[in-house]
Amino acid sequence: MKIVILIIMLMTPTTFLLAEEPVNSKLAFWNVQRKGANGDGGANKDSGTTPDAWFKAAAEANLEYIRLIPQHWSSADRDFLLETADNFQGIPEEDLDYLLSILNAAQRHRVKVLFTMFSLPGARNRQDNDYKFDYRLWNEEKFQQQALAFWSELANALQNHPAVVGYNPINEPHPSRQFGLLDNKIQPQAFAQWVQENKGTTLDLNRFNRRVVDTIRKVDPTTPIILDGWMHSSVEGLTFLDPVDDPAVLYAFHSYSPWVYATYRINKGRFSYPDAMPVRDDINSDETERWTRATIHQGIQPVAEWARRHRIPANRIIAEELGADRRVGGVIAFLSDTLEYIDSQNWHWAFYSFRSTDWDGLDYELGMEKLGWKYWQKREQGKTHEELIQRRDNPLWNVFKSRLNNKNR
């Protein structure tokens, strides 16, 4: 009997140890609702600030994470981290070192980072490509192989960095756009047919997602991966996404709809929330109708229905970009009603953007006023954005600030 008891005593601790599953601390970050912003980390050469000052401000604003966007960072080569999107051969060492220095700044101020790529091999960001869409990634297998090689190398380099809580392999994928299939112009049946016809090809975003997740997992088994939906990550596009068999994957959509309202240069004073909203998201239509907050909620509802259908929990959904130009009519109520629905679903969110250096229309700390011709004159004379503006509390910024104060650090 003593021998049996001794054997049990010796085996029990080992048995319990083997039964315990390791805690994925990076995935655990996303177990509660997180509120953040998109931004460049103050790393653009013309920002007029520093990464330390930028992340310090982000922390003071109670931003829990930043979806970090590096597409305009300085590089000795054409495309940051890629050298060239025309033929990826490896991540330039100086670019990786610079990225790590930015991540270190985020860590010093206890701000987490969801790292995204706006360009990949064969898919150069339109703003860096003479405003032309680059579809090579979706048309040629060699560029898909290069994109997978890139993410294998980058994930291997970043997997142990304490600031990084997610990888977003590609921003706003749109393989169907070259065929005239746009989120605001197509019928769901037509797009579903197109997806089915191209299943298993380079045009298949679901196939690409599975491949990139498998590639990252070979070098990094734990860091969460955030996958954008079809058609520029639209609400409609997410509903055609196939979930991936991986417990550390989140699914993302972007919320700027209707685009003709939210974009100042397109709106041109034609539309205002809630009384004069576009009947159609069509640049050529001036027809308006009255909206209510229920109209906004109904526009985002397909995400909730998709999540229920696939049994995706709320903490695996992220409104990865949301916003509207600060100068459009009724923007305060529009953003408030949008966030009301997202918060009611307990989804993560990140507004676009925090202290942008190249898109002042979405810099909500500036309020709703135009910057004026003197601002632009001084910019042409070499002054930076940060030198010329004054940030302050205002009703528009308080739409976000009031919610960010309820943080989950």
Coordinates of C-alpha atoms in Angstrom, one line a residue, residues 2-358:
K2 CA 2.8 2.4 0.8
I3 CA 4.4 1.8 -2.5
V4 CA 1.1 2.5 -4.3
I5 CA 0.7 5.8 -2.4
L6 CA 4.2 6.8 -3.2
I7 CA 3.7 6.1 -6.9
I8 CA 0.5 8.2 -6.9
M9 CA 2.3 11.1 -5.1
L10 CA 5.1 11.1 -7.6
M11 CA 2.8 10.9 -10.6
T12 CA 0.2 13.5 -9.6
P13 CA 2.2 16.7 -10.0
T14 CA 3.5 15.6 -13.4
T15 CA 0.1 14.6 -14.6
F16 CA -1.4 18.0 -13.6
L17 CA 1.6 19.7 -15.3
L18 CA 1.0 17.9 -18.5
A19 CA -2.7 18.7 -18.4
E20 CA -2.2 22.4 -18.1
E21 CA -2.3 24.4 -21.3
P22 CA 0.1 27.3 -21.8
V23 CA -1.5 30.7 -21.5
N24 CA -1.3 32.8 -24.7
S25 CA -0.8 36.2 -23.2
K26 CA -1.0 38.0 -26.5
L27 CA -4.4 36.4 -27.3
A28 CA -5.5 37.1 -23.8
F29 CA -5.1 40.9 -24.5
W30 CA -8.1 40.5 -26.9
N31 CA -10.3 38.6 -24.5
V32 CA -11.9 41.9 -23.3
Q33 CA -13.0 44.8 -25.5
R34 CA -10.1 46.9 -26.6
K35 CA -10.3 50.5 -27.9
G36 CA -7.6 52.0 -30.0
A37 CA -6.7 54.0 -33.1
N38 CA -4.8 53.7 -36.4
G39 CA -1.6 55.7 -36.7
D40 CA 1.9 56.0 -38.0
G41 CA 3.6 56.1 -34.6
G42 CA 5.1 59.6 -35.3
A43 CA 7.6 57.8 -37.5
N44 CA 7.0 59.6 -40.8
K45 CA 9.8 61.9 -41.8
D46 CA 7.5 65.0 -42.1
S47 CA 5.5 64.3 -38.9
G48 CA 7.1 67.1 -36.8
T49 CA 7.1 64.8 -33.7
T50 CA 9.0 61.8 -32.5
P51 CA 7.8 58.2 -31.8
D52 CA 8.3 58.7 -28.1
A53 CA 6.3 61.9 -28.0
W54 CA 3.6 60.3 -30.2
F55 CA 3.2 57.1 -28.1
K56 CA 3.3 59.2 -24.9
A57 CA 0.3 61.2 -26.3
A58 CA -1.4 57.9 -27.3
A59 CA -1.0 56.6 -23.7
E60 CA -2.3 59.9 -22.3
A61 CA -5.3 59.6 -24.5
N62 CA -6.0 56.1 -23.0
L63 CA -5.5 54.3 -26.3
E64 CA -5.0 50.7 -25.5
Y65 CA -3.5 49.7 -28.8
I66 CA -2.4 51.3 -32.1
R67 CA -3.0 49.7 -35.5
L68 CA 0.5 50.7 -36.7
I69 CA 0.8 51.8 -40.3
P70 CA 4.3 52.1 -41.8
Q71 CA 3.6 52.8 -45.5
H72 CA 5.2 56.3 -45.5
W73 CA 8.1 55.6 -43.2
S74 CA 11.6 56.5 -44.6
S75 CA 13.6 53.8 -46.3
A76 CA 16.7 53.6 -48.4
D77 CA 14.6 51.6 -50.8
R78 CA 11.2 52.2 -52.5
D79 CA 9.0 50.1 -50.3
F80 CA 9.5 50.0 -46.5
L81 CA 10.3 46.5 -45.2
L82 CA 10.0 45.1 -48.8
E83 CA 12.9 46.9 -50.5
T84 CA 10.7 46.7 -53.6
A85 CA 7.2 45.3 -54.0
D86 CA 8.2 44.3 -57.5
N87 CA 10.5 41.5 -56.3
F88 CA 10.8 40.8 -52.6
Q89 CA 14.1 39.1 -51.7
G90 CA 14.3 39.8 -48.0
I91 CA 13.6 42.5 -45.3
P92 CA 16.3 45.2 -45.3
E93 CA 18.1 45.1 -42.0
E94 CA 17.9 48.9 -41.5
D95 CA 14.2 48.9 -42.0
L96 CA 13.7 46.1 -39.5
D97 CA 15.9 47.9 -37.0
Y98 CA 13.8 51.1 -37.4
L99 CA 10.5 49.2 -36.9
L100 CA 11.9 47.6 -33.8
S101 CA 12.9 51.1 -32.5
I102 CA 9.2 52.2 -33.0
L103 CA 7.9 49.1 -31.2
N104 CA 10.3 49.8 -28.4
A105 CA 8.8 53.3 -28.1
A106 CA 5.3 51.8 -27.9
Q107 CA 6.5 49.4 -25.2
R108 CA 8.0 52.2 -23.1
H109 CA 4.6 53.9 -22.9
R110 CA 2.6 50.6 -22.5
V111 CA 0.7 50.9 -25.7
K112 CA 0.2 47.7 -27.6
V113 CA 0.6 47.3 -31.3
L114 CA -1.4 45.6 -34.1
F115 CA 1.0 45.7 -37.0
T116 CA -0.4 46.0 -40.5
M117 CA 0.9 46.1 -44.0
F118 CA -0.6 48.4 -46.6
S119 CA 1.8 47.0 -49.3
L120 CA 2.9 43.5 -50.0
P121 CA 4.9 42.0 -52.9
G122 CA 2.8 42.5 -56.0
A123 CA 0.4 44.8 -54.1
R124 CA 1.9 48.2 -53.7
N125 CA -0.3 50.6 -51.8
R126 CA -2.2 52.8 -54.3
Q127 CA -0.9 56.1 -52.7
D128 CA 2.6 54.9 -53.4
N129 CA 1.8 53.7 -56.9
D130 CA 0.7 56.8 -58.8
Y131 CA -2.8 56.2 -57.5
K132 CA -3.1 53.0 -59.5
F133 CA -4.4 49.8 -58.0
D134 CA -1.8 47.0 -58.0
Y135 CA -3.4 43.5 -58.6
R136 CA -0.3 41.4 -59.2
L137 CA -0.5 39.7 -55.9
W138 CA -4.0 38.4 -56.9
N139 CA -3.0 37.4 -60.4
E140 CA 0.4 35.8 -60.1
E141 CA 1.5 32.9 -57.9
K142 CA 5.1 34.2 -57.6
F143 CA 3.9 37.3 -55.7
Q144 CA 1.8 35.2 -53.4
Q145 CA 4.9 33.1 -52.6
Q146 CA 6.9 36.3 -52.0
A147 CA 4.2 37.6 -49.7
L148 CA 4.3 34.4 -47.7
A149 CA 8.1 34.6 -47.5
F150 CA 7.8 38.1 -46.3
W151 CA 5.4 37.3 -43.5
S152 CA 7.5 34.3 -42.4
E153 CA 10.5 36.5 -42.0
L154 CA 8.7 39.3 -40.3
A155 CA 6.7 37.1 -37.9
N156 CA 9.9 35.4 -36.9
A157 CA 11.5 38.8 -36.2
L158 CA 8.6 40.2 -34.2
Q159 CA 7.1 37.2 -32.4
N160 CA 8.9 37.9 -29.0
H161 CA 8.4 41.7 -28.9
P162 CA 6.2 42.5 -25.9
A163 CA 4.4 45.4 -27.6
V164 CA 3.1 43.3 -30.5
V165 CA -0.4 41.8 -30.0
G166 CA -1.3 41.1 -33.6
Y167 CA -0.4 40.8 -37.2
N168 CA -2.7 42.2 -39.9
P169 CA -1.2 40.6 -43.1
I170 CA -2.8 43.0 -45.6
N171 CA -5.0 46.0 -45.4
E172 CA -8.2 46.2 -47.4
P173 CA -7.7 43.3 -49.9
H174 CA -9.6 43.8 -53.1
P175 CA -8.9 41.1 -55.7
S176 CA -12.3 41.5 -57.3
R177 CA -12.1 45.2 -57.9
Q178 CA -10.2 44.7 -61.2
F179 CA -13.3 43.0 -62.5
G180 CA -15.6 45.9 -61.6
L181 CA -17.0 44.1 -58.5
L182 CA -17.2 46.9 -55.9
D183 CA -18.8 46.8 -52.5
N184 CA -21.2 49.7 -53.2
K185 CA -22.3 48.6 -56.7
I186 CA -22.7 44.8 -56.8
Q187 CA -25.4 42.4 -55.8
P188 CA -24.5 39.8 -53.2
Q189 CA -25.5 37.0 -55.6
A190 CA -23.2 38.2 -58.3
F191 CA -20.3 38.4 -55.9
A192 CA -21.0 35.0 -54.4
Q193 CA -20.9 33.5 -57.9
W194 CA -17.6 35.2 -58.6
V195 CA -16.1 33.9 -55.4
Q196 CA -17.2 30.4 -56.2
E197 CA -15.9 30.5 -59.7
N198 CA -12.5 31.6 -58.5
K199 CA -12.2 29.3 -55.5
G200 CA -8.8 27.8 -55.1
T201 CA -7.0 30.4 -57.4
T202 CA -4.8 33.3 -56.6
L203 CA -7.9 35.5 -56.7
D204 CA -9.3 33.6 -53.7
L205 CA -8.8 35.7 -50.6
N206 CA -10.0 32.8 -48.4
R207 CA -7.2 30.6 -49.8
F208 CA -4.7 33.4 -49.3
N209 CA -5.8 33.8 -45.7
R210 CA -5.3 30.1 -45.0
R211 CA -1.9 30.1 -46.5
V212 CA -0.7 33.2 -44.7
V213 CA -2.0 31.9 -41.3
D214 CA -0.2 28.5 -41.9
T215 CA 3.0 30.3 -42.9
I216 CA 3.0 32.5 -39.8
R217 CA 2.2 29.7 -37.5
K218 CA 5.3 27.7 -38.6
V219 CA 7.5 30.4 -37.0
D220 CA 5.1 32.0 -34.5
P221 CA 2.5 29.8 -32.9
T222 CA 0.9 32.4 -30.6
T223 CA 0.6 36.0 -31.9
P224 CA -3.0 36.7 -33.0
I225 CA -3.6 37.3 -36.7
I226 CA -6.3 39.7 -37.9
L227 CA -7.8 39.0 -41.2
D228 CA -9.6 41.7 -43.3
G229 CA -12.7 40.9 -45.3
W230 CA -13.2 41.1 -49.1
M231 CA -13.9 44.3 -51.0
H232 CA -11.6 46.7 -49.1
S233 CA -12.6 45.2 -45.7
S234 CA -16.2 46.4 -46.1
V235 CA -19.1 45.1 -43.9
E236 CA -20.4 43.3 -47.0
G237 CA -17.0 41.9 -47.7
L238 CA -16.6 40.3 -44.3
T239 CA -19.7 38.3 -44.8
F240 CA -18.0 36.4 -47.7
L241 CA -15.0 35.5 -45.5
D242 CA -14.4 31.9 -44.5
P243 CA -13.2 31.6 -40.9
V244 CA -9.8 30.0 -40.5
D245 CA -9.2 27.0 -38.2
D246 CA -7.0 28.8 -35.8
P247 CA -8.0 29.9 -32.2
A248 CA -5.9 33.0 -32.4
V249 CA -7.5 34.7 -35.4
L250 CA -9.6 37.8 -35.3
Y251 CA -11.8 39.1 -38.2
A252 CA -11.9 42.8 -39.2
F253 CA -14.1 45.2 -41.1
H254 CA -13.9 48.9 -41.8
S255 CA -16.8 51.3 -41.3
Y256 CA -16.9 54.5 -43.4
S257 CA -20.2 53.9 -45.0
P258 CA -21.7 55.7 -46.8
W259 CA -18.5 56.7 -48.4
V260 CA -20.0 59.7 -50.3
Y261 CA -21.1 61.1 -47.0
A262 CA -18.0 60.4 -44.9
T263 CA -15.5 61.8 -47.5
Y264 CA -15.3 65.6 -47.5
R265 CA -14.0 66.0 -51.0
I266 CA -16.8 63.8 -52.3
N267 CA -19.5 65.1 -50.0
K268 CA -19.0 68.7 -51.0
G269 CA -21.7 69.8 -48.6
R270 CA -24.4 67.7 -50.2
F271 CA -25.0 65.3 -47.3
S272 CA -25.5 65.8 -43.6
Y273 CA -26.5 63.3 -40.8
P274 CA -29.3 62.6 -40.1
D275 CA -31.6 64.7 -42.2
A276 CA -29.9 64.6 -45.6
M277 CA -28.1 61.3 -46.1
P278 CA -27.5 59.7 -49.5
V279 CA -30.1 57.3 -50.7
R280 CA -27.3 55.5 -52.6
D281 CA -23.5 55.4 -52.0
D282 CA -23.1 56.8 -55.5
I283 CA -20.8 59.8 -56.2
N284 CA -23.1 60.9 -59.0
S285 CA -26.4 60.9 -57.0
D286 CA -27.6 63.9 -55.0
E287 CA -30.7 62.2 -53.8
T288 CA -31.1 62.3 -50.0
E289 CA -33.2 60.7 -47.2
R290 CA -33.5 61.0 -43.5
W291 CA -31.6 58.5 -41.4
T292 CA -31.8 57.4 -37.8
R293 CA -29.3 55.6 -35.6
A294 CA -31.2 52.5 -36.5
T295 CA -30.2 53.0 -40.2
I296 CA -26.5 53.0 -39.1
H297 CA -27.0 49.9 -37.0
Q298 CA -28.7 48.1 -39.8
G299 CA -25.8 48.9 -42.0
I300 CA -23.4 47.1 -39.7
Q301 CA -25.8 44.3 -38.6
P302 CA -24.5 41.9 -41.3
V303 CA -21.2 41.5 -39.3
A304 CA -23.2 40.4 -36.3
E305 CA -25.2 37.9 -38.4
W306 CA -22.0 36.5 -40.0
A307 CA -20.4 36.1 -36.5
R308 CA -23.5 34.3 -35.2
R309 CA -23.6 32.0 -38.3
H310 CA -20.0 31.0 -37.8
R311 CA -20.0 31.0 -34.0
I312 CA -17.4 33.7 -33.8
P313 CA -17.4 35.3 -30.3
A314 CA -17.6 39.1 -30.0
N315 CA -14.0 39.3 -28.7
R316 CA -12.8 38.0 -32.1
I317 CA -14.4 40.8 -34.1
I318 CA -12.7 44.1 -34.7
A319 CA -13.9 47.3 -36.3
E320 CA -10.4 47.9 -37.5
E321 CA -11.0 51.3 -39.1
L322 CA -13.9 53.6 -38.5
G323 CA -14.4 57.3 -39.0
A324 CA -15.7 60.2 -41.1
D325 CA -14.2 63.5 -42.1
R326 CA -14.4 65.9 -39.2
R327 CA -15.9 68.6 -41.6
V328 CA -19.0 66.8 -42.8
G329 CA -22.4 67.8 -41.5
G330 CA -23.6 65.9 -38.4
V331 CA -20.3 64.1 -37.9
I332 CA -20.5 64.1 -34.1
A333 CA -23.9 62.4 -34.0
F334 CA -22.8 60.0 -36.9
L335 CA -19.7 58.8 -35.1
S336 CA -21.6 58.6 -31.8
D337 CA -24.3 56.4 -33.2
T338 CA -21.7 54.2 -35.0
L339 CA -19.8 53.6 -31.8
E340 CA -23.0 53.0 -29.9
Y341 CA -23.7 50.0 -32.0
I342 CA -20.2 48.7 -32.0
D343 CA -19.9 49.0 -28.2
S344 CA -23.3 47.3 -27.9
Q345 CA -21.8 44.3 -29.6
N346 CA -18.7 44.4 -27.5
W347 CA -16.4 44.4 -30.5
H348 CA -12.9 45.9 -30.5
W349 CA -12.5 49.1 -32.4
A350 CA -9.9 51.5 -33.7
F351 CA -10.7 54.9 -35.1
Y352 CA -8.9 56.4 -38.1
S353 CA -6.7 58.1 -37.2
F354 CA -4.7 59.4 -34.2
R355 CA -2.6 62.5 -35.0
S356 CA -2.2 61.7 -38.7
T357 CA 0.6 63.6 -40.5
D358 CA -1.0 63.3 -43.9

